[in-house]
Tab-separated table of N, CA and C in Angstrom:
chain	number	residue	atom	x	y	z
Y	13	UNK	N	154.339	158.957	174.916
Y	13	UNK	CA	153.955	160.051	174.094
Y	13	UNK	C	155.181	160.678	173.424
Y	14	UNK	N	156.310	160.676	174.113
Y	14	UNK	CA	157.514	161.208	173.540
Y	14	UNK	C	157.907	160.381	172.313
Y	15	UNK	N	157.684	159.090	172.457
Y	15	UNK	CA	158.020	158.211	171.378
Y	15	UNK	C	157.135	158.503	170.167
Y	16	UNK	N	155.891	158.732	170.340
Y	16	UNK	CA	154.960	159.020	169.247
Y	16	UNK	C	155.332	160.341	168.593
Y	17	UNK	N	155.679	161.338	169.404
Y	17	UNK	CA	156.066	162.632	168.852
Y	17	UNK	C	157.377	162.504	168.078
Y	18	UNK	N	158.303	161.716	168.549
Y	18	UNK	CA	159.577	161.516	167.859
Y	18	UNK	C	159.350	160.813	166.520
Y	19	UNK	N	158.468	159.847	166.477
Y	19	UNK	CA	158.189	159.126	165.230
Y	19	UNK	C	157.497	160.066	164.236
Y	20	UNK	N	156.568	160.884	164.700
Y	20	UNK	CA	155.879	161.841	163.815
Y	20	UNK	C	156.876	162.863	163.287
Y	21	UNK	N	157.765	163.353	164.150
Y	21	UNK	CA	158.769	164.323	163.726
Y	21	UNK	C	159.702	163.707	162.691
Y	22	UNK	N	160.115	162.461	162.941
Y	22	UNK	CA	160.980	161.766	162.005
Y	22	UNK	C	160.259	161.550	160.673
Y	23	UNK	N	158.996	161.185	160.698
Y	23	UNK	CA	158.207	160.982	159.492
Y	23	UNK	C	158.079	162.290	158.721
Y	24	UNK	N	157.907	163.403	159.448
Y	24	UNK	CA	157.821	164.714	158.786
Y	24	UNK	C	159.149	165.083	158.129
Y	25	UNK	N	160.260	164.831	158.765
Y	25	UNK	CA	161.583	165.153	158.210
Y	25	UNK	C	161.835	164.319	156.961
Y	26	UNK	N	161.510	163.011	157.027
Y	26	UNK	CA	161.740	162.126	155.871
Y	26	UNK	C	160.838	162.552	154.701
Y	27	UNK	N	159.562	162.799	154.958
Y	27	UNK	CA	158.651	163.185	153.873
Y	27	UNK	C	159.025	164.547	153.300
Y	28	UNK	N	159.501	165.468	154.111
Y	28	UNK	CA	159.928	166.784	153.624
Y	28	UNK	C	161.149	166.626	152.710
Y	29	UNK	N	162.099	165.756	153.104
Y	29	UNK	CA	163.280	165.536	152.256
Y	29	UNK	C	162.889	164.921	150.925
Y	30	UNK	N	161.974	163.989	150.941
Y	30	UNK	CA	161.548	163.340	149.690
Y	30	UNK	C	160.847	164.348	148.796
Y	31	UNK	N	159.938	165.145	149.350
Y	31	UNK	CA	159.187	166.133	148.563
Y	31	UNK	C	160.130	167.185	148.008
Y	32	UNK	N	161.058	167.683	148.801
Y	32	UNK	CA	161.961	168.720	148.309
Y	32	UNK	C	162.891	168.174	147.234
Y	33	UNK	N	163.264	166.917	147.266
Y	33	UNK	CA	164.107	166.307	146.229
Y	33	UNK	C	163.370	166.162	144.914
Y	34	UNK	N	162.085	165.826	144.971
Y	34	UNK	CA	161.327	165.659	143.729
Y	34	UNK	C	160.909	166.996	143.143
Y	35	UNK	N	160.867	168.027	143.913
Y	35	UNK	CA	160.486	169.345	143.415
Y	35	UNK	C	161.691	170.181	143.005
Y	36	UNK	N	162.889	169.659	143.154
Y	36	UNK	CA	164.075	170.423	142.791
Y	36	UNK	C	164.095	170.632	141.272
Y	37	UNK	N	164.577	171.780	140.819
Y	37	UNK	CA	164.610	172.109	139.396
Y	37	UNK	C	166.063	172.292	138.983
Y	38	UNK	N	166.427	171.630	137.883
Y	38	UNK	CA	167.778	171.732	137.368
Y	38	UNK	C	167.702	172.373	135.986
Y	39	UNK	N	168.528	173.374	135.682
Y	39	UNK	CA	168.506	174.048	134.379
Y	39	UNK	C	169.903	174.100	133.790
Y	40	UNK	N	169.935	174.138	132.446
Y	40	UNK	CA	171.182	174.303	131.713
Y	40	UNK	C	170.920	175.290	130.587
Y	41	UNK	N	171.806	176.250	130.374
Y	41	UNK	CA	171.700	177.211	129.271
Y	41	UNK	C	172.698	176.853	128.186
Y	42	UNK	N	172.239	176.892	126.915
Y	42	UNK	CA	173.133	176.711	125.775
Y	42	UNK	C	173.080	178.011	124.991
Y	43	UNK	N	174.152	178.773	125.001
Y	43	UNK	CA	174.196	180.066	124.297
Y	43	UNK	C	174.546	179.859	122.832
Y	44	UNK	N	173.885	180.625	121.949
Y	44	UNK	CA	174.164	180.636	120.504
Y	44	UNK	C	174.189	179.223	119.925
Y	45	UNK	N	173.162	178.461	120.232
Y	45	UNK	CA	173.062	177.097	119.707
Y	45	UNK	C	172.972	177.107	118.183
Y	46	UNK	N	172.168	178.041	117.620
Y	46	UNK	CA	172.033	178.162	116.168
Y	46	UNK	C	171.682	179.585	115.826
Y	47	UNK	N	172.138	180.046	114.659
Y	47	UNK	CA	171.768	181.378	114.193
Y	47	UNK	C	171.843	181.392	112.682
Y	48	UNK	N	171.189	182.354	112.051
Y	48	UNK	CA	171.207	182.436	110.597
Y	48	UNK	C	170.666	183.762	110.142
Y	49	UNK	N	170.671	183.965	108.823
Y	49	UNK	CA	170.123	185.181	108.238
Y	49	UNK	C	169.750	184.880	106.801
Y	50	UNK	N	169.036	185.790	106.176
Y	50	UNK	CA	168.656	185.616	104.771
Y	50	UNK	C	169.047	186.868	104.005
Y	51	UNK	N	169.375	186.695	102.742
Y	51	UNK	CA	169.633	187.820	101.855
Y	51	UNK	C	168.870	187.572	100.561
Y	52	UNK	N	168.548	188.633	99.853
Y	52	UNK	CA	167.786	188.507	98.616
Y	52	UNK	C	168.642	187.909	97.513
Y	53	UNK	N	168.024	187.110	96.664
Y	53	UNK	CA	168.704	186.577	95.497
Y	53	UNK	C	168.937	187.713	94.502
Y	54	UNK	N	169.962	187.573	93.673
Y	54	UNK	CA	170.215	188.548	92.620
Y	54	UNK	C	169.147	188.397	91.545
Y	55	UNK	N	168.581	189.507	91.102
Y	55	UNK	CA	167.596	189.508	90.014
Y	55	UNK	C	168.111	190.500	88.983
Y	56	UNK	N	168.644	189.980	87.892
Y	56	UNK	CA	169.314	190.841	86.919
Y	56	UNK	C	168.629	190.698	85.566
Y	57	UNK	N	168.198	191.805	84.998
Y	57	UNK	CA	167.666	191.860	83.644
Y	57	UNK	C	168.206	193.145	83.036
Y	58	UNK	N	169.070	193.028	82.051
Y	58	UNK	CA	169.671	194.221	81.461
Y	58	UNK	C	169.618	194.131	79.942
Y	59	UNK	N	169.860	195.270	79.316
Y	59	UNK	CA	169.970	195.322	77.868
Y	59	UNK	C	171.201	194.538	77.476
Y	60	UNK	N	171.060	193.702	76.472
Y	60	UNK	CA	172.192	192.893	76.030
Y	60	UNK	C	173.162	193.702	75.207
Y	61	UNK	N	174.206	193.051	74.778
Y	61	UNK	CA	175.213	193.722	73.973
Y	61	UNK	C	174.766	193.964	72.546
Y	62	UNK	N	173.640	193.369	72.165
Y	62	UNK	CA	173.154	193.505	70.795
Y	62	UNK	C	172.068	194.562	70.731
Y	63	UNK	N	172.333	195.648	70.046
Y	63	UNK	CA	171.333	196.684	69.809
Y	63	UNK	C	171.747	197.403	68.539
Y	64	UNK	N	171.127	197.042	67.433
Y	64	UNK	CA	171.515	197.628	66.150
Y	64	UNK	C	170.481	198.622	65.635
Y	65	UNK	N	169.545	199.035	66.500
Y	65	UNK	CA	168.527	199.984	66.064
Y	65	UNK	C	169.176	201.335	65.745
Y	66	UNK	N	168.716	201.943	64.659
Y	66	UNK	CA	169.204	203.250	64.241
Y	66	UNK	C	167.980	204.099	63.940
Y	67	UNK	N	168.051	205.390	64.284
Y	67	UNK	CA	166.916	206.275	64.015
Y	67	UNK	C	167.050	206.911	62.633
Y	68	UNK	N	165.907	207.258	62.082
Y	68	UNK	CA	165.802	207.975	60.806
Y	68	UNK	C	166.429	207.210	59.638
Y	69	UNK	N	166.267	205.882	59.639
Y	69	UNK	CA	166.732	205.075	58.514
Y	69	UNK	C	165.729	205.254	57.376
Y	70	UNK	N	166.229	205.515	56.205
Y	70	UNK	CA	165.345	205.718	55.052
Y	70	UNK	C	165.058	204.374	54.395
Y	71	UNK	N	163.792	204.179	54.014
Y	71	UNK	CA	163.365	202.945	53.357
Y	71	UNK	C	162.518	203.315	52.145
Y	72	UNK	N	162.607	202.497	51.132
Y	72	UNK	CA	161.852	202.730	49.894
Y	72	UNK	C	161.062	201.463	49.555
Y	73	UNK	N	160.104	201.581	48.650
Y	73	UNK	CA	159.346	200.397	48.237
Y	73	UNK	C	160.273	199.276	47.771
Y	74	UNK	N	159.909	198.041	48.109
Y	74	UNK	CA	160.598	196.787	47.805
Y	74	UNK	C	161.871	196.590	48.635
Y	75	UNK	N	162.126	197.414	49.636
Y	75	UNK	CA	163.289	197.241	50.509
Y	75	UNK	C	162.878	196.589	51.832
Y	76	UNK	N	163.848	195.909	52.444
Y	76	UNK	CA	163.665	195.324	53.770
Y	76	UNK	C	164.834	195.755	54.640
Y	77	UNK	N	164.542	196.168	55.855
Y	77	UNK	CA	165.565	196.560	56.834
Y	77	UNK	C	165.387	195.659	58.068
Y	78	UNK	N	166.489	195.319	58.707
Y	78	UNK	CA	166.421	194.486	59.912
Y	78	UNK	C	167.287	195.076	61.009
Y	79	UNK	N	166.809	194.960	62.236
Y	79	UNK	CA	167.540	195.402	63.419
Y	79	UNK	C	167.468	194.300	64.455
Y	80	UNK	N	168.436	194.270	65.337
Y	80	UNK	CA	168.431	193.289	66.426
Y	80	UNK	C	168.522	193.998	67.766
Y	81	UNK	N	167.947	193.346	68.768
Y	81	UNK	CA	168.115	193.781	70.156
Y	81	UNK	C	168.194	192.525	71.007
Y	82	UNK	N	168.736	192.666	72.204
Y	82	UNK	CA	168.822	191.501	73.084
Y	82	UNK	C	168.684	191.927	74.534
Y	83	UNK	N	168.326	190.959	75.362
Y	83	UNK	CA	168.280	191.142	76.812
Y	83	UNK	C	169.066	189.995	77.435
Y	84	UNK	N	169.600	190.245	78.616
Y	84	UNK	CA	170.388	189.213	79.276
Y	84	UNK	C	170.105	189.198	80.771
Y	85	UNK	N	170.440	188.073	81.402
Y	85	UNK	CA	170.182	187.925	82.831
Y	85	UNK	C	171.491	187.876	83.630
Y	86	UNK	N	172.485	188.589	83.159
Y	86	UNK	CA	173.751	188.649	83.872
Y	86	UNK	C	174.400	190.002	83.626
Y	87	UNK	N	175.310	190.340	84.515
Y	87	UNK	CA	176.102	191.557	84.349
Y	87	UNK	C	177.494	191.246	84.864
Y	88	UNK	N	178.442	191.202	83.956
Y	88	UNK	CA	179.781	190.769	84.335
Y	88	UNK	C	179.735	189.303	84.735
Y	89	UNK	N	180.278	189.015	85.912
Y	89	UNK	CA	180.296	187.634	86.402
Y	89	UNK	C	179.080	187.305	87.261
Y	90	UNK	N	178.222	188.293	87.521
Y	90	UNK	CA	177.058	188.089	88.387
Y	90	UNK	C	175.867	187.668	87.524
Y	91	UNK	N	175.319	186.473	87.827
Y	91	UNK	CA	174.205	185.906	87.069
Y	91	UNK	C	172.954	185.945	87.935
Y	92	UNK	N	171.807	186.237	87.324
Y	92	UNK	CA	170.541	186.229	88.053
Y	92	UNK	C	170.345	184.875	88.732
Y	93	UNK	N	169.976	184.906	89.988
Y	93	UNK	CA	169.795	183.682	90.763
Y	93	UNK	C	168.340	183.226	90.792
Y	94	UNK	N	167.549	183.760	89.876
Y	94	UNK	CA	166.143	183.353	89.777
Y	94	UNK	C	165.802	183.086	88.315
Y	95	UNK	N	164.869	182.190	88.110
Y	95	UNK	CA	164.289	182.026	86.775
Y	95	UNK	C	163.315	183.170	86.576
Y	96	UNK	N	163.103	183.582	85.338
Y	96	UNK	CA	162.165	184.693	85.124
Y	96	UNK	C	161.398	184.550	83.822
Y	97	UNK	N	160.202	185.094	83.846
Y	97	UNK	CA	159.381	185.211	82.650
Y	97	UNK	C	159.656	186.568	82.022
Y	98	UNK	N	159.713	186.611	80.699
Y	98	UNK	CA	159.937	187.849	79.966
Y	98	UNK	C	158.679	188.221	79.194
Y	99	UNK	N	158.259	189.461	79.329
Y	99	UNK	CA	157.173	190.016	78.518
Y	99	UNK	C	157.795	191.089	77.640
Y	100	UNK	N	157.730	190.876	76.332
Y	100	UNK	CA	158.379	191.773	75.378
Y	100	UNK	C	157.310	192.411	74.507
Y	101	UNK	N	157.343	193.738	74.413
Y	101	UNK	CA	156.412	194.486	73.572
Y	101	UNK	C	157.208	195.230	72.500
Y	102	UNK	N	156.867	194.997	71.244
Y	102	UNK	CA	157.429	195.744	70.124
Y	102	UNK	C	156.273	196.569	69.575
Y	103	UNK	N	156.331	197.870	69.830
Y	103	UNK	CA	155.233	198.768	69.497
Y	103	UNK	C	155.592	199.558	68.240
Y	104	UNK	N	154.741	199.487	67.215
Y	104	UNK	CA	154.946	200.198	65.965
Y	104	UNK	C	153.961	201.366	65.940
Y	105	UNK	N	154.502	202.590	65.903
Y	105	UNK	CA	153.676	203.798	65.993
Y	105	UNK	C	154.136	204.815	64.956
Y	106	UNK	N	153.350	205.857	64.790
Y	106	UNK	CA	153.758	206.957	63.920
Y	106	UNK	C	154.895	207.718	64.590
Y	107	UNK	N	155.882	208.105	63.807
Y	107	UNK	CA	156.969	208.922	64.337
Y	107	UNK	C	156.403	210.284	64.737
Y	108	UNK	N	157.069	210.953	65.670
Y	108	UNK	CA	156.583	212.249	66.158
Y	108	UNK	C	156.311	213.216	65.011
Y	109	UNK	N	155.070	213.729	64.972
Y	109	UNK	CA	154.686	214.728	63.985
Y	109	UNK	C	154.503	214.187	62.578
Y	110	UNK	N	154.435	212.862	62.418
Y	110	UNK	CA	154.312	212.273	61.078
Y	110	UNK	C	153.158	211.283	61.032
Y	111	UNK	N	152.807	210.869	59.831
Y	111	UNK	CA	151.817	209.816	59.629
Y	111	UNK	C	152.565	208.522	59.327
Y	112	UNK	N	151.951	207.375	59.692
Y	112	UNK	CA	152.615	206.090	59.457
Y	112	UNK	C	152.708	205.800	57.963
Y	113	UNK	N	153.718	205.044	57.603
Y	113	UNK	CA	153.848	204.557	56.240
Y	113	UNK	C	153.018	203.267	56.188
Y	114	UNK	N	151.823	203.366	55.674
Y	114	UNK	CA	150.834	202.288	55.765
Y	114	UNK	C	151.244	200.961	55.135
Y	115	UNK	N	151.986	200.918	54.051
Y	115	UNK	CA	152.289	199.605	53.460
Y	115	UNK	C	153.305	198.768	54.247
Y	116	UNK	N	153.977	199.324	55.232
Y	116	UNK	CA	155.042	198.603	55.924
Y	116	UNK	C	154.526	197.384	56.679
Y	117	UNK	N	155.322	196.314	56.653
Y	117	UNK	CA	155.020	195.084	57.386
Y	117	UNK	C	156.200	194.798	58.305
Y	118	UNK	N	155.923	194.682	59.601
Y	118	UNK	CA	156.959	194.430	60.604
Y	118	UNK	C	156.838	192.990	61.092
Y	119	UNK	N	157.971	192.294	61.191
Y	119	UNK	CA	157.982	190.948	61.759
Y	119	UNK	C	159.028	190.904	62.869
Y	120	UNK	N	158.744	190.090	63.877
Y	120	UNK	CA	159.669	189.897	64.992
Y	120	UNK	C	160.028	188.420	65.037
Y	121	UNK	N	161.337	188.145	65.089
Y	121	UNK	CA	161.825	186.765	65.152
Y	121	UNK	C	162.617	186.560	66.430
Y	122	UNK	N	162.532	185.354	66.980
Y	122	UNK	CA	163.357	185.020	68.136
Y	122	UNK	C	164.728	184.548	67.658
Y	123	UNK	N	165.593	184.168	68.578
Y	123	UNK	CA	166.960	183.800	68.215
Y	123	UNK	C	167.023	182.511	67.394
Y	124	UNK	N	165.962	181.724	67.391
Y	124	UNK	CA	165.918	180.503	66.569
Y	124	UNK	C	165.496	180.807	65.129
Y	125	UNK	N	165.090	182.053	64.873
Y	125	UNK	CA	164.629	182.424	63.541
Y	125	UNK	C	163.142	182.222	63.337
Y	126	UNK	N	162.414	181.856	64.407
Y	126	UNK	CA	160.963	181.676	64.316
Y	126	UNK	C	160.277	183.041	64.357
Y	127	UNK	N	159.337	183.268	63.451
Y	127	UNK	CA	158.552	184.505	63.480
Y	127	UNK	C	157.572	184.399	64.639
Y	128	UNK	N	157.660	185.342	65.578
Y	128	UNK	CA	156.805	185.307	66.765
Y	128	UNK	C	155.718	186.378	66.736
Y	129	UNK	N	155.726	187.226	65.710
Y	129	UNK	CA	154.681	188.233	65.594
Y	129	UNK	C	154.858	189.078	64.347
Y	130	UNK	N	153.725	189.599	63.850
Y	130	UNK	CA	153.719	190.444	62.658
Y	130	UNK	C	152.745	191.596	62.876
Y	131	UNK	N	153.125	192.773	62.385
Y	131	UNK	CA	152.260	193.957	62.457
Y	131	UNK	C	152.247	194.604	61.079
Y	132	UNK	N	151.056	194.975	60.600
Y	132	UNK	CA	150.930	195.714	59.346
Y	132	UNK	C	150.737	197.184	59.667
Y	133	UNK	N	151.690	197.996	59.329
Y	133	UNK	CA	151.730	199.459	59.422
Y	133	UNK	C	151.686	200.039	60.834
Y	134	UNK	N	150.892	199.493	61.734
Y	134	UNK	CA	150.690	200.114	63.045
Y	134	UNK	C	150.161	199.060	64.009
Y	135	UNK	N	150.696	198.995	65.225
Y	135	UNK	CA	150.209	198.027	66.203
Y	135	UNK	C	151.313	197.557	67.133
Y	136	UNK	N	151.054	196.442	67.810
Y	136	UNK	CA	151.993	195.937	68.808
Y	136	UNK	C	152.140	194.425	68.684
Y	137	UNK	N	153.386	193.967	68.789
Y	137	UNK	CA	153.673	192.540	68.889
Y	137	UNK	C	154.012	192.280	70.351
Y	138	UNK	N	153.259	191.393	70.981
Y	138	UNK	CA	153.511	191.018	72.376
Y	138	UNK	C	153.970	189.565	72.378
Y	139	UNK	N	155.124	189.327	72.985
Y	139	UNK	CA	155.597	187.959	73.050
Y	139	UNK	C	156.128	187.654	74.432
Y	140	UNK	N	156.151	186.383	74.746
Y	140	UNK	CA	156.618	185.914	76.046
Y	140	UNK	C	157.782	184.965	75.825
Y	141	UNK	N	158.741	185.065	76.713
Y	141	UNK	CA	159.901	184.183	76.675
Y	141	UNK	C	160.302	183.958	78.124
Y	142	UNK	N	161.410	183.288	78.345
Y	142	UNK	CA	161.829	183.043	79.714
Y	142	UNK	C	163.331	182.830	79.795
Y	143	UNK	N	163.867	183.090	80.961
Y	143	UNK	CA	165.212	182.675	81.320
Y	143	UNK	C	165.043	181.572	82.352
Y	144	UNK	N	165.549	180.378	82.040
Y	144	UNK	CA	165.486	179.289	83.004
Y	144	UNK	C	166.571	179.501	84.048
Y	145	UNK	N	166.378	178.914	85.203
Y	145	UNK	CA	167.370	179.015	86.267
Y	145	UNK	C	168.625	178.281	85.823
Y	146	UNK	N	169.745	178.993	85.829
Y	146	UNK	CA	171.000	178.417	85.369
Y	146	UNK	C	172.157	179.170	85.998
Y	147	UNK	N	173.231	178.468	86.251
Y	147	UNK	CA	174.432	179.114	86.788
Y	147	UNK	C	175.140	179.912	85.701
Y	148	UNK	N	174.827	179.635	84.444
Y	148	UNK	CA	175.423	180.352	83.321
Y	148	UNK	C	174.529	181.511	82.909
Y	149	UNK	N	175.121	182.639	82.582
Y	149	UNK	CA	174.354	183.779	82.083
Y	149	UNK	C	173.759	183.468	80.718
Y	150	UNK	N	172.603	184.056	80.433
Y	150	UNK	CA	171.901	183.808	79.181
Y	150	UNK	C	171.586	185.136	78.507
Y	151	UNK	N	171.546	185.120	77.177
Y	151	UNK	CA	171.171	186.302	76.405
Y	151	UNK	C	170.183	185.866	75.331
Y	152	UNK	N	169.101	186.602	75.206
Y	152	UNK	CA	168.082	186.331	74.184
Y	152	UNK	C	168.190	187.432	73.121
Y	153	UNK	N	168.313	187.031	71.859
Y	153	UNK	CA	168.455	187.972	70.747
Y	153	UNK	C	167.193	187.902	69.887
Y	154	UNK	N	166.662	189.061	69.528
Y	154	UNK	CA	165.460	189.159	68.697
Y	154	UNK	C	165.766	190.047	67.498
Y	155	UNK	N	165.095	189.758	66.387
Y	155	UNK	CA	165.283	190.545	65.171
Y	155	UNK	C	163.941	191.150	64.774
Y	156	UNK	N	163.953	192.457	64.506
Y	156	UNK	CA	162.771	193.152	64.000
Y	156	UNK	C	163.086	193.536	62.560
Y	157	UNK	N	162.243	193.080	61.640
Y	157	UNK	CA	162.422	193.407	60.221
Y	157	UNK	C	161.233	194.221	59.744
Y	158	UNK	N	161.516	195.195	58.871
Y	158	UNK	CA	160.454	195.973	58.251
Y	158	UNK	C	160.600	195.824	56.743
Y	159	UNK	N	159.490	195.510	56.106
Y	159	UNK	CA	159.469	195.316	54.662
Y	159	UNK	C	158.434	196.255	54.063
Y	160	UNK	N	158.806	196.889	52.952
Y	160	UNK	CA	157.856	197.733	52.218
Y	160	UNK	C	157.550	197.005	50.917
Y	161	UNK	N	156.438	196.234	50.909
Y	161	UNK	CA	156.090	195.555	49.655
Y	161	UNK	C	155.685	196.599	48.614
Y	162	UNK	N	156.271	196.493	47.439
Y	162	UNK	CA	156.044	197.503	46.403
Y	162	UNK	C	154.658	197.375	45.778
Y	163	UNK	N	154.000	198.503	45.647
Y	163	UNK	CA	152.723	198.596	44.942
Y	163	UNK	C	152.754	199.937	44.212
Y	164	UNK	N	153.058	199.899	42.941
Y	164	UNK	CA	153.256	201.134	42.170
Y	164	UNK	C	152.055	202.066	42.213
Y	165	UNK	N	150.862	201.535	42.506
Y	165	UNK	CA	149.665	202.378	42.529
Y	165	UNK	C	149.601	203.274	43.758
Y	166	UNK	N	150.230	202.844	44.902
Y	166	UNK	CA	150.105	203.635	46.137
Y	166	UNK	C	151.437	204.091	46.717
Y	167	UNK	N	152.554	203.560	46.228
Y	167	UNK	CA	153.855	203.907	46.814
Y	167	UNK	C	154.117	205.410	46.820
Y	168	UNK	N	153.785	206.090	45.777
Y	168	UNK	CA	154.055	207.525	45.669
Y	168	UNK	C	153.319	208.335	46.724
Y	169	UNK	N	152.211	207.781	47.241
Y	169	UNK	CA	151.423	208.502	48.254
Y	169	UNK	C	152.182	208.675	49.574
Y	170	UNK	N	153.246	207.894	49.803
Y	170	UNK	CA	153.964	207.934	51.079
Y	170	UNK	C	155.358	208.545	50.950
Y	171	UNK	N	155.614	209.219	49.860
Y	171	UNK	CA	156.913	209.855	49.661
Y	171	UNK	C	156.975	211.155	50.466
Y	172	UNK	N	158.180	211.502	50.905
Y	172	UNK	CA	158.378	212.803	51.546
Y	172	UNK	C	158.500	212.738	53.051
Y	173	UNK	N	158.698	213.917	53.632
Y	173	UNK	CA	158.983	214.025	55.061
Y	173	UNK	C	157.748	213.939	55.949
Y	174	UNK	N	156.560	213.899	55.378
Y	174	UNK	CA	155.344	213.847	56.191
Y	174	UNK	C	155.036	212.458	56.723
Y	175	UNK	N	155.838	211.458	56.334
Y	175	UNK	CA	155.567	210.078	56.733
Y	175	UNK	C	156.771	209.481	57.465
Y	176	UNK	N	156.481	208.752	58.499
Y	176	UNK	CA	157.534	208.078	59.250
Y	176	UNK	C	156.923	207.129	60.269
Y	177	UNK	N	157.563	206.025	60.492
Y	177	UNK	CA	157.081	205.035	61.448
Y	177	UNK	C	158.188	204.767	62.450
Y	178	UNK	N	157.831	204.656	63.730
Y	178	UNK	CA	158.808	204.430	64.796
Y	178	UNK	C	158.549	203.075	65.451
Y	179	UNK	N	159.619	202.490	65.965
Y	179	UNK	CA	159.540	201.208	66.668
Y	179	UNK	C	160.032	201.425	68.088
Y	180	UNK	N	159.235	200.981	69.061
Y	180	UNK	CA	159.607	201.096	70.473
Y	180	UNK	C	159.562	199.700	71.085
Y	181	UNK	N	160.644	199.315	71.768
Y	181	UNK	CA	160.730	197.988	72.370
Y	181	UNK	C	160.833	198.136	73.880
Y	182	UNK	N	160.025	197.368	74.613
Y	182	UNK	CA	160.132	197.339	76.074
Y	182	UNK	C	160.092	195.878	76.537
Y	183	UNK	N	160.849	195.625	77.596
Y	183	UNK	CA	160.951	194.260	78.143
Y	183	UNK	C	160.731	194.330	79.647
Y	184	UNK	N	159.890	193.421	80.166
Y	184	UNK	CA	159.652	193.317	81.592
Y	184	UNK	C	159.984	191.898	82.025
Y	185	UNK	N	160.770	191.785	83.086
Y	185	UNK	CA	161.100	190.476	83.635
Y	185	UNK	C	160.390	190.275	84.967
Y	186	UNK	N	159.831	189.100	85.179
Y	186	UNK	CA	159.137	188.767	86.405
Y	186	UNK	C	159.718	187.485	86.978
Y	187	UNK	N	160.062	187.518	88.252
Y	187	UNK	CA	160.615	186.324	88.899
Y	187	UNK	C	159.596	185.208	88.914
Y	188	UNK	N	160.024	183.998	88.597
Y	188	UNK	CA	159.123	182.841	88.619
Y	188	UNK	C	158.986	182.349	90.041
């Protein structure tokens, strides 16, 4: 019986060692394996260096006046890091306290010289353009021209200080 008990005890010791070896857990820690962060891209839309608009310019029948404005996607050496869509509104309205000069015709041209919109006396030209993604800064130049086609039968009706037309330009940039 001693022999049987010794064999059972030995079997228990061997099986316990095997079970404890297979259940052992080994771990390793790796500190700061990877890390990172994000920052916003630069989004720059500013008034360009071209702005030749002047207030209270006098115009007469058969004359044409032109002004330029521009927008750009850079400031100094910092260039917008996103492509963007441009929504440009050229709004032709009556000047404060005045009536519009009805015969006037306004045209808007892009930098290629293409006419992108026309307004007769009063209204809005809405145009779309874009800045493509580029490492180089870009500037878009637009020209607004006003022409007073002469008509001797009605020109005299718009003489004097009671008439004036104003031009308002707004530009909105949206990230693509």
